[in-house]
Amino acid sequence: MFWSTLTMLILKTGIVLLLFPGVLCVLRNCDELVVKHGREIKAWSPGVTDMSALDNIVDEKFDIHVSNTGPAVIGSEIDFLAELSAETIVTEKKRFLYHWMNDADNSEKLEATNNYKSNISSYIFDSDLILPNKYKMKVCVYKRHKEFYVKVAENQTLFELTASLNGRANVHQNLTHQKTYQNIFCAMKTMQYSVNLTDKFSIAPTFWFEWYVDGKLMETKENVNFFEFVHNRTGISELRAKVTMDSFGMEEKLHGTWSKSIYFEEEIQKVDVLAATEVVSSDPITLNVTFDGSDVQICWRIVDLSNSSLFDWSCDHPLSRGWYLTPEYSLPRGQYVAQVNVTNDVSAVSTQSHVLSVYSGGGSGTSSTLVVPVFFSLLGLVIIFVGTAYIVRIRRKSNVEVADFDFHPEIDSQGSQGSQILSRIRGTLSDLFQRNEYIRRHRLAKYHRTSAKMYGSIEGSDDEL
């Protein structure tokens, strides 16, 4: 099969060279002077020996730009356009002649007009003798002067005829942030792969689109030139689109294939900044940044809230995935906020830390604003504990008979009133603790009846008697 195809190609090339010897040759030069005879226009040199005399005829300078809509598959339509320009554009009493020629099929075309533009539209190179290659289309422009047309400009355009369909493949994804790097996209998000065909045909043909991801056929559709999918992993991925055109009057179907290598990254969705809320000015601080996403860059700066002075941004690429520890910073006394930006090729997240207070003080790091609340908190706990213990003891106290003696008034009147009050407080406290001690020692004791028979007698053992 291969050798037969190669033989046919060589034979086809030989026939082209024999029938069109000028195809691969340089196009002939434009004639300096042509003359009009009725409807026929031909090159003619009317015996002008001094060609510099033509400069007096052409009193202005022209430029010509020639373009085309190629590349085009053989059998499709292609357009050519010539645009003439001059220092002064005068549409009245102007007559131009455009002479087109190409080296693909050696055809020529003449167009007489008073327009500064000339075009060849929907031209079809459909000969079986034309091979896929790059060819030239040349145009010579003449300005009418009496019965002559004098050349004023010439130029050419290079166009390509192909054996396969032509078009452009595009990959698109809606991203809120994307760097200038091409072919880098976000994993786990919908993206679109499309092919825009540029070949034109007089009859609308039917196209079949086949879509491949990493070599696997994903979908086949008729006349639908796009495919949407979600890629669920990071790294390099290969996309390929194959288009087949149904033949209409052609022996073989036309095909076209487009491939793209793209790279997927993980989107950043969450960034947290951890730092101490308070620190002594002599102690350095660090920022611990945790994040998700792949191939990130972390930039941070510290903002002084008291005078709004800004520190310069510092940026780095973390070596570990998911967290990053900034270098140590020593800050003067004040209040600060750390601003952090985490970015990659497909996303960006900005956040800031809580307020960081820096105080002057010793190396212990304990500030006066912390000592006062802690002291009073501990004092309150002590008071609650002592009060609870006192109430418990009072509730456990047993009923005790107390003799009520009526002392002589002179005894109570001794001492000042202040000293009497203090004495009573001391006595009350002493009785309280003595009574509580007695109750603690004897509340579980089992009492027995005494053998004493009368008031004032003492119970004792036999040995004492």
Short mmCIF file of C-alpha atoms in Angstrom, two decimals:
data_model
loop_
_atom_site.label_atom_id
_atom_site.label_comp_id
_atom_site.label_asym_id
_atom_site.label_seq_id
_atom_site.Cartn_x
_atom_site.Cartn_y
_atom_site.Cartn_z
CA MET A 1 0.00 0.00 0.00
CA PHE A 2 2.79 2.39 0.92
CA TRP A 3 4.80 1.73 -2.24
CA SER A 4 1.77 2.08 -4.49
CA THR A 5 0.91 5.42 -2.89
CA LEU A 6 4.49 6.62 -3.27
CA THR A 7 4.55 5.53 -6.93
CA MET A 8 1.36 7.43 -7.67
CA LEU A 9 2.74 10.53 -5.97
CA ILE A 10 5.94 10.44 -8.03
CA LEU A 11 4.00 9.88 -11.23
CA LYS A 12 1.64 12.73 -10.39
CA THR A 13 4.57 15.05 -9.71
CA GLY A 14 6.17 14.14 -13.04
CA ILE A 15 3.00 14.88 -14.97
CA VAL A 16 2.70 18.26 -13.30
CA LEU A 17 6.27 19.16 -14.20
CA LEU A 18 5.70 18.12 -17.81
CA LEU A 19 2.40 19.90 -18.34
CA PHE A 20 3.16 22.99 -16.26
CA PRO A 21 6.87 23.68 -16.59
CA GLY A 22 6.47 27.09 -15.02
CA VAL A 23 4.84 25.90 -11.81
CA LEU A 24 8.01 25.64 -9.81
CA CYS A 25 9.69 28.51 -11.68
CA VAL A 26 9.76 32.20 -10.81
CA LEU A 27 6.76 34.16 -12.06
CA ARG A 28 7.45 36.37 -15.05
CA ASN A 29 8.04 40.07 -14.56
CA CYS A 30 5.35 42.68 -14.93
CA ASP A 31 5.45 44.58 -18.25
CA GLU A 32 6.44 48.20 -17.89
CA LEU A 33 3.95 49.33 -20.53
CA VAL A 34 0.78 47.80 -21.95
CA VAL A 35 -1.65 49.16 -24.54
CA LYS A 36 -5.40 48.65 -24.80
CA HIS A 37 -6.93 47.47 -28.10
CA GLY A 38 -10.69 47.24 -27.69
CA ARG A 39 -11.46 44.52 -25.20
CA GLU A 40 -8.08 42.88 -25.49
CA ILE A 41 -5.24 43.89 -23.29
CA LYS A 42 -1.76 42.74 -24.12
CA ALA A 43 1.79 43.58 -23.30
CA TRP A 44 3.34 45.95 -25.81
CA SER A 45 6.52 47.99 -26.09
CA PRO A 46 5.78 50.89 -28.41
CA GLY A 47 9.38 51.67 -29.23
CA VAL A 48 10.08 53.59 -26.10
CA THR A 49 13.85 53.69 -25.87
CA ASP A 50 14.14 55.99 -22.86
CA MET A 51 12.26 54.19 -20.09
CA SER A 52 12.97 57.09 -17.71
CA ALA A 53 10.32 59.02 -19.63
CA LEU A 54 7.73 56.88 -17.90
CA ASP A 55 8.61 58.59 -14.62
CA ASN A 56 7.14 61.80 -15.98
CA ILE A 57 3.88 60.01 -16.76
CA VAL A 58 3.51 58.57 -13.25
CA ASP A 59 3.31 61.65 -11.06
CA GLU A 60 2.57 59.88 -7.76
CA LYS A 61 3.83 56.86 -5.84
CA PHE A 62 1.69 53.80 -5.09
CA ASP A 63 2.03 50.85 -2.75
CA ILE A 64 0.22 47.53 -3.08
CA HIS A 65 -0.56 44.95 -0.36
CA VAL A 66 -1.64 41.42 -1.38
CA SER A 67 -3.20 38.86 1.02
CA ASN A 68 -5.07 35.55 0.97
CA THR A 69 -7.32 33.43 3.21
CA GLY A 70 -5.16 30.28 3.10
CA PRO A 71 -4.10 27.71 3.96
CA ALA A 72 -6.87 25.85 2.15
CA VAL A 73 -7.41 22.19 1.39
CA ILE A 74 -7.29 21.33 -2.31
CA GLY A 75 -10.84 21.53 -3.64
CA SER A 76 -11.97 24.27 -1.25
CA GLU A 77 -12.37 27.98 -1.90
CA ILE A 78 -9.66 30.57 -1.30
CA ASP A 79 -9.79 34.39 -1.56
CA PHE A 80 -7.11 36.87 -2.68
CA LEU A 81 -7.15 40.63 -2.09
CA ALA A 82 -4.98 43.45 -3.47
CA GLU A 83 -5.18 46.88 -1.78
CA LEU A 84 -3.61 49.87 -3.50
CA SER A 85 -2.56 52.93 -1.52
CA ALA A 86 -1.15 56.34 -2.39
CA GLU A 87 -0.29 59.58 -0.67
CA THR A 88 -3.45 61.14 -2.07
CA ILE A 89 -6.53 59.02 -2.78
CA VAL A 90 -8.54 60.39 -5.72
CA THR A 91 -11.49 58.26 -6.79
CA GLU A 92 -12.47 60.40 -9.79
CA LYS A 93 -10.80 60.07 -13.16
CA LYS A 94 -8.71 57.13 -11.99
CA ARG A 95 -8.45 53.95 -13.98
CA PHE A 96 -6.41 50.96 -12.85
CA LEU A 97 -5.64 47.61 -14.40
CA TYR A 98 -4.91 44.61 -12.12
CA HIS A 99 -3.07 41.69 -13.65
CA TRP A 100 -3.21 38.49 -11.49
CA MET A 101 -1.00 35.44 -12.04
CA ASN A 102 -0.05 32.37 -9.94
CA ASP A 103 2.31 29.43 -10.17
CA ALA A 104 -0.17 26.78 -8.92
CA ASP A 105 -2.21 26.32 -12.11
CA ASN A 106 -0.59 29.09 -14.23
CA SER A 107 -3.91 30.85 -14.72
CA GLU A 108 -4.07 34.63 -15.21
CA LYS A 109 -6.77 37.21 -14.70
CA LEU A 110 -7.10 40.85 -15.80
CA GLU A 111 -9.42 43.33 -14.15
CA ALA A 112 -9.90 46.95 -15.27
CA THR A 113 -11.47 49.13 -12.60
CA ASN A 114 -11.33 52.56 -11.02
CA ASN A 115 -11.21 51.05 -7.53
CA TYR A 116 -8.16 51.00 -5.29
CA LYS A 117 -8.98 47.38 -4.43
CA SER A 118 -9.13 44.23 -6.50
CA ASN A 119 -9.95 40.73 -5.32
CA ILE A 120 -10.30 37.16 -6.50
CA SER A 121 -12.93 35.49 -4.39
CA SER A 122 -13.85 31.82 -3.97
CA TYR A 123 -11.12 30.59 -6.26
CA ILE A 124 -10.86 26.77 -6.32
CA PHE A 125 -7.72 24.83 -7.10
CA ASP A 126 -9.37 21.50 -7.82
CA SER A 127 -7.10 20.01 -10.44
CA ASP A 128 -5.83 16.51 -9.70
CA LEU A 129 -2.45 17.68 -10.97
CA ILE A 130 -2.01 20.20 -8.13
CA LEU A 131 0.09 18.89 -5.25
CA PRO A 132 -0.02 20.12 -1.65
CA ASN A 133 2.56 22.87 -1.50
CA LYS A 134 3.14 26.59 -1.04
CA TYR A 135 2.55 28.77 -4.09
CA LYS A 136 2.69 32.44 -5.12
CA MET A 137 -0.02 34.77 -6.33
CA LYS A 138 1.36 37.89 -8.02
CA VAL A 139 -0.46 41.07 -9.02
CA CYS A 140 0.74 43.89 -11.28
CA VAL A 141 -1.09 47.23 -11.11
CA TYR A 142 -1.21 49.71 -13.99
CA LYS A 143 -2.51 53.26 -14.15
CA ARG A 144 -4.15 54.48 -17.36
CA HIS A 145 -2.43 57.28 -19.25
CA LYS A 146 -4.16 58.14 -22.53
CA GLU A 147 -4.22 54.93 -24.53
CA PHE A 148 -1.54 53.31 -22.38
CA TYR A 149 -1.47 51.62 -18.98
CA VAL A 150 1.75 52.36 -17.09
CA LYS A 151 2.86 50.08 -14.23
CA VAL A 152 2.67 51.78 -10.85
CA ALA A 153 3.03 48.88 -8.35
CA GLU A 154 3.50 45.12 -7.98
CA ASN A 155 3.56 42.61 -5.13
CA GLN A 156 2.80 38.98 -4.34
CA THR A 157 1.44 36.76 -1.56
CA LEU A 158 2.44 33.24 -0.55
CA PHE A 159 -0.47 30.82 -0.14
CA GLU A 160 -0.62 27.16 0.88
CA LEU A 161 -2.68 24.31 -0.52
CA THR A 162 -3.00 21.28 1.74
CA ALA A 163 -4.19 17.68 1.48
CA SER A 164 -5.95 17.77 4.91
CA LEU A 165 -8.58 19.98 6.47
CA ASN A 166 -7.46 23.25 8.04
CA GLY A 167 -8.55 24.97 11.22
CA ARG A 168 -7.53 26.08 14.70
CA ALA A 169 -7.88 24.08 17.93
CA ASN A 170 -8.69 26.00 21.12
CA VAL A 171 -8.80 25.05 24.81
CA HIS A 172 -10.87 27.29 27.07
CA GLN A 173 -11.70 27.36 30.79
CA ASN A 174 -13.44 30.00 32.92
CA LEU A 175 -10.90 31.05 35.57
CA THR A 176 -10.97 34.06 37.90
CA HIS A 177 -7.18 34.14 37.89
CA GLN A 178 -4.76 32.98 35.22
CA LYS A 179 -1.15 33.86 34.61
CA THR A 180 0.30 34.49 31.17
CA TYR A 181 1.57 30.95 30.85
CA GLN A 182 -0.20 29.14 28.02
CA ASN A 183 -1.67 25.63 28.19
CA ILE A 184 -1.96 25.52 32.02
CA PHE A 185 -5.44 24.81 33.36
CA CYS A 186 -7.28 23.90 36.56
CA ALA A 187 -8.08 20.29 37.45
CA MET A 188 -11.58 19.33 38.64
CA LYS A 189 -13.21 22.15 36.66
CA THR A 190 -15.08 22.03 33.36
CA MET A 191 -13.06 22.94 30.29
CA GLN A 192 -13.86 23.08 26.57
CA TYR A 193 -11.84 21.77 23.64
CA SER A 194 -12.97 23.04 20.21
CA VAL A 195 -11.86 23.12 16.57
CA ASN A 196 -12.80 25.99 14.22
CA LEU A 197 -12.48 24.85 10.60
CA THR A 198 -11.32 27.53 8.14
CA ASP A 199 -11.86 25.73 4.83
CA LYS A 200 -14.82 27.00 2.77
CA PHE A 201 -16.96 24.93 0.43
CA SER A 202 -19.68 25.91 -2.01
CA ILE A 203 -21.90 23.18 -0.58
CA ALA A 204 -22.10 22.75 3.20
CA PRO A 205 -20.59 19.33 3.93
CA THR A 206 -21.13 17.05 6.96
CA PHE A 207 -18.30 16.86 9.49
CA TRP A 208 -17.73 14.17 12.13
CA PHE A 209 -15.75 15.21 15.21
CA GLU A 210 -13.94 12.64 17.37
CA TRP A 211 -12.49 13.73 20.73
CA TYR A 212 -9.64 11.94 22.53
CA VAL A 213 -8.20 12.55 26.03
CA ASP A 214 -4.88 10.81 26.81
CA GLY A 215 -5.41 8.48 23.86
CA LYS A 216 -8.94 7.42 24.89
CA LEU A 217 -11.91 8.16 22.61
CA MET A 218 -14.37 10.18 24.69
CA GLU A 219 -17.08 11.27 22.24
CA THR A 220 -18.12 11.37 18.56
CA LYS A 221 -20.55 14.03 17.29
CA GLU A 222 -21.89 15.21 13.96
CA ASN A 223 -21.27 18.88 13.07
CA VAL A 224 -20.56 19.75 16.75
CA ASN A 225 -17.14 21.32 16.90
CA PHE A 226 -16.59 21.41 20.69
CA PHE A 227 -16.23 18.94 23.57
CA GLU A 228 -16.56 19.63 27.33
CA PHE A 229 -14.93 17.49 30.02
CA VAL A 230 -13.51 17.52 33.57
CA HIS A 231 -9.96 16.32 34.24
CA ASN A 232 -9.61 14.87 37.75
CA ARG A 233 -5.84 14.84 38.20
CA THR A 234 -2.86 17.17 37.91
CA GLY A 235 0.01 16.87 35.44
CA ILE A 236 0.39 16.70 31.67
CA SER A 237 -2.52 15.59 29.50
CA GLU A 238 -2.76 15.00 25.73
CA LEU A 239 -5.83 16.21 23.82
CA ARG A 240 -6.57 15.20 20.24
CA ALA A 241 -9.40 16.02 17.81
CA LYS A 242 -10.01 14.19 14.55
CA VAL A 243 -12.38 15.60 11.91
CA THR A 244 -13.72 13.68 8.92
CA MET A 245 -15.62 15.36 6.08
CA ASP A 246 -18.11 13.34 4.04
CA SER A 247 -17.16 13.44 0.38
CA PHE A 248 -19.46 15.08 -2.13
CA GLY A 249 -18.28 14.26 -5.60
CA MET A 250 -14.79 13.46 -4.27
CA GLU A 251 -13.09 10.12 -4.51
CA GLU A 252 -11.77 10.19 -0.95
CA LYS A 253 -12.93 11.72 2.32
CA LEU A 254 -11.00 14.65 3.75
CA HIS A 255 -9.54 14.44 7.25
CA GLY A 256 -7.94 16.76 9.76
CA THR A 257 -6.20 16.10 13.09
CA TRP A 258 -5.24 18.51 15.87
CA SER A 259 -3.30 17.71 19.07
CA LYS A 260 -2.50 19.75 22.18
CA SER A 261 -0.39 19.05 25.28
CA ILE A 262 -1.72 20.88 28.34
CA TYR A 263 -0.87 20.92 32.05
CA PHE A 264 -3.34 20.73 34.95
CA GLU A 265 -2.82 22.29 38.41
CA GLU A 266 -4.88 22.10 41.59
CA GLU A 267 -6.86 25.23 42.47
CA ILE A 268 -6.17 27.07 45.77
CA GLN A 269 -9.30 27.27 47.90
CA LYS A 270 -8.19 27.80 51.51
CA VAL A 271 -5.34 29.72 53.18
CA ASP A 272 -4.82 30.14 56.96
CA VAL A 273 -2.19 32.20 58.77
CA LEU A 274 -1.14 31.19 62.31
CA ALA A 275 0.94 33.50 64.52
CA ALA A 276 1.29 34.45 68.19
CA THR A 277 -1.18 37.08 69.38
CA GLU A 278 1.30 38.72 71.77
CA VAL A 279 5.07 38.72 71.96
CA VAL A 280 7.86 40.70 73.60
CA SER A 281 9.78 42.97 71.27
CA SER A 282 13.02 41.11 71.97
CA ASP A 283 11.55 37.79 70.77
CA PRO A 284 11.38 37.01 67.03
CA ILE A 285 8.11 35.88 65.45
CA THR A 286 7.26 33.58 62.52
CA LEU A 287 4.18 33.10 60.38
CA ASN A 288 2.88 29.58 59.77
CA VAL A 289 0.92 29.54 56.49
CA THR A 290 -1.25 26.51 55.69
CA PHE A 291 -2.83 26.13 52.24
CA ASP A 292 -4.15 23.74 49.61
CA GLY A 293 -3.43 23.71 45.88
CA SER A 294 -0.35 22.82 43.86
CA ASP A 295 2.75 24.70 42.66
CA VAL A 296 2.02 27.77 44.78
CA GLN A 297 3.95 30.94 45.48
CA ILE A 298 3.54 32.63 48.88
CA CYS A 299 4.03 36.38 49.34
CA TRP A 300 3.66 38.16 52.69
CA ARG A 301 4.22 41.51 54.36
CA ILE A 302 3.61 42.98 57.85
CA VAL A 303 1.50 46.13 58.24
CA ASP A 304 1.92 48.43 61.24
CA LEU A 305 -1.61 49.48 62.33
CA SER A 306 -0.51 52.51 64.36
CA ASN A 307 1.06 54.51 61.55
CA SER A 308 0.11 52.44 58.48
CA SER A 309 3.74 51.93 57.50
CA LEU A 310 4.23 48.96 55.17
CA PHE A 311 7.01 46.43 55.07
CA ASP A 312 8.18 45.20 51.65
CA TRP A 313 6.62 42.10 50.16
CA SER A 314 8.63 38.89 50.44
CA CYS A 315 7.88 35.91 48.19
CA ASP A 316 8.97 32.29 48.18
CA HIS A 317 8.05 28.87 46.82
CA PRO A 318 7.44 26.40 49.69
CA LEU A 319 9.31 23.11 49.55
CA SER A 320 6.64 21.25 51.52
CA ARG A 321 3.09 20.74 50.32
CA GLY A 322 0.33 22.23 52.48
CA TRP A 323 2.30 24.46 54.87
CA TYR A 324 5.07 27.04 54.96
CA LEU A 325 7.01 28.70 57.81
CA THR A 326 8.30 32.21 57.13
CA PRO A 327 11.70 33.44 58.35
CA GLU A 328 11.85 35.04 61.81
CA TYR A 329 11.08 38.73 62.27
CA SER A 330 11.89 41.06 65.19
CA LEU A 331 9.43 43.92 65.49
CA PRO A 332 9.38 47.07 67.63
CA ARG A 333 6.57 47.77 70.03
CA GLY A 334 3.19 48.18 68.35
CA GLN A 335 0.30 46.34 66.74
CA TYR A 336 0.65 44.56 63.40
CA VAL A 337 -1.25 42.48 60.85
CA ALA A 338 0.38 39.99 58.46
CA GLN A 339 -1.03 40.04 54.91
CA VAL A 340 -0.53 36.87 52.84
CA ASN A 341 -1.14 36.18 49.12
CA VAL A 342 -0.97 32.59 47.84
CA THR A 343 -1.06 32.17 44.04
CA ASN A 344 -0.41 29.63 41.32
CA ASP A 345 -1.05 29.60 37.57
CA VAL A 346 -4.82 29.06 37.87
CA SER A 347 -5.93 30.65 41.17
CA ALA A 348 -5.13 33.19 43.89
CA VAL A 349 -6.25 33.61 47.52
CA SER A 350 -5.49 36.58 49.82
CA THR A 351 -5.93 36.65 53.61
CA GLN A 352 -4.47 38.20 56.75
CA SER A 353 -3.64 37.17 60.30
CA HIS A 354 -5.21 38.40 63.55
CA VAL A 355 -3.74 41.45 65.26
CA LEU A 356 -0.27 40.83 66.67
CA SER A 357 0.68 42.94 69.72
CA VAL A 358 4.36 43.52 70.49
CA TYR A 359 5.29 44.77 74.01
CA SER A 360 8.43 45.93 75.69
CA GLY A 361 9.57 43.67 78.54
CA GLY A 362 11.81 40.89 79.78
CA GLY A 363 12.54 37.61 78.21
CA SER A 364 9.69 35.84 80.01
CA GLY A 365 7.23 37.38 77.63
CA THR A 366 4.59 38.10 80.36
CA SER A 367 2.95 41.51 79.88
CA SER A 368 1.20 43.70 82.47
CA THR A 369 -2.11 43.36 80.67
CA LEU A 370 -1.97 39.64 81.30
CA VAL A 371 -0.85 39.78 84.97
CA VAL A 372 -3.81 41.82 86.28
CA PRO A 373 -6.61 39.65 84.86
CA VAL A 374 -4.85 36.45 85.92
CA PHE A 375 -4.26 37.72 89.50
CA PHE A 376 -7.87 38.73 90.05
CA SER A 377 -9.11 35.49 88.52
CA LEU A 378 -7.02 33.45 90.97
CA LEU A 379 -8.14 35.67 93.89
CA GLY A 380 -11.79 35.09 93.00
CA LEU A 381 -11.25 31.33 92.92
CA VAL A 382 -9.63 31.42 96.40
CA ILE A 383 -12.55 33.42 97.87
CA ILE A 384 -15.09 31.00 96.40
CA PHE A 385 -13.18 28.01 97.75
CA VAL A 386 -12.89 29.44 101.31
CA GLY A 387 -16.54 30.47 101.38
CA THR A 388 -17.69 27.04 100.24
CA ALA A 389 -15.54 25.32 102.89
CA TYR A 390 -16.94 27.57 105.62
CA ILE A 391 -20.57 26.89 104.67
CA VAL A 392 -19.94 23.14 104.63
CA ARG A 393 -18.42 23.25 108.12
CA ILE A 394 -21.32 25.30 109.55
CA ARG A 395 -23.88 22.85 108.22
CA ARG A 396 -22.04 19.89 109.83
CA LYS A 397 -21.87 21.53 113.34
CA SER A 398 -23.73 19.54 116.16
CA ASN A 399 -26.03 21.10 118.81
CA VAL A 400 -24.01 21.87 121.98
CA GLU A 401 -25.42 23.17 125.31
CA VAL A 402 -23.72 26.34 126.39
CA ALA A 403 -24.08 27.72 129.92
CA ASP A 404 -25.12 31.29 130.15
CA PHE A 405 -23.33 33.06 132.96
CA ASP A 406 -24.24 36.52 134.11
CA PHE A 407 -20.98 38.22 134.94
CA HIS A 408 -20.61 41.34 137.01
CA PRO A 409 -21.03 44.52 134.91
CA GLU A 410 -17.61 45.76 136.04
CA ILE A 411 -15.94 42.86 134.28
CA ASP A 412 -17.60 43.72 130.96
CA SER A 413 -16.80 47.41 131.26
CA GLN A 414 -13.05 46.88 131.31
CA GLY A 415 -11.12 48.15 128.31
CA SER A 416 -12.14 50.47 125.50
CA GLN A 417 -15.01 49.74 123.20
CA GLY A 418 -12.63 49.07 120.21
CA SER A 419 -10.53 46.58 122.20
CA GLN A 420 -13.71 44.86 123.41
CA ILE A 421 -14.88 44.39 119.82
CA LEU A 422 -11.51 42.96 118.76
CA SER A 423 -11.52 40.67 121.81
CA ARG A 424 -14.96 39.41 120.95
CA ILE A 425 -13.92 38.75 117.31
CA ARG A 426 -10.83 36.85 118.48
CA GLY A 427 -12.88 34.90 121.00
CA THR A 428 -15.50 34.04 118.43
CA LEU A 429 -12.88 32.81 115.94
CA SER A 430 -11.11 30.83 118.68
CA ASP A 431 -14.35 29.19 119.82
CA LEU A 432 -15.23 28.45 116.22
CA PHE A 433 -12.02 26.60 115.43
CA GLN A 434 -11.94 24.82 118.82
CA ARG A 435 -15.53 23.72 118.44
CA ASN A 436 -14.95 22.57 114.86
CA GLU A 437 -11.86 20.63 115.99
CA TYR A 438 -13.86 18.96 118.75
CA ILE A 439 -16.63 18.01 116.40
CA ARG A 440 -14.15 16.63 113.86
CA ARG A 441 -12.54 14.37 116.49
CA HIS A 442 -15.64 13.15 118.29
CA ARG A 443 -18.49 13.14 115.79
CA LEU A 444 -18.07 9.41 115.10
CA ALA A 445 -17.29 8.37 118.70
CA LYS A 446 -19.65 5.99 120.57
CA TYR A 447 -20.41 7.29 123.99
CA HIS A 448 -21.03 4.96 127.06
CA ARG A 449 -22.88 5.66 130.29
CA THR A 450 -20.69 6.87 133.17
CA SER A 451 -20.60 5.00 136.49
CA ALA A 452 -20.62 8.24 138.49
CA LYS A 453 -23.61 8.31 140.85
CA MET A 454 -23.63 11.86 142.08
CA TYR A 455 -22.62 15.34 141.07
CA GLY A 456 -18.95 16.01 141.51
CA SER A 457 -17.85 12.32 141.58
CA ILE A 458 -15.18 11.05 139.15
CA GLU A 459 -15.23 7.76 137.33
CA GLY A 460 -11.87 6.07 137.37
CA SER A 461 -10.21 2.69 137.10
CA ASP A 462 -9.64 0.24 139.99
CA ASP A 463 -5.93 0.98 139.97
CA GLU A 464 -6.50 4.62 140.73
CA LEU A 465 -8.55 3.69 143.79
#
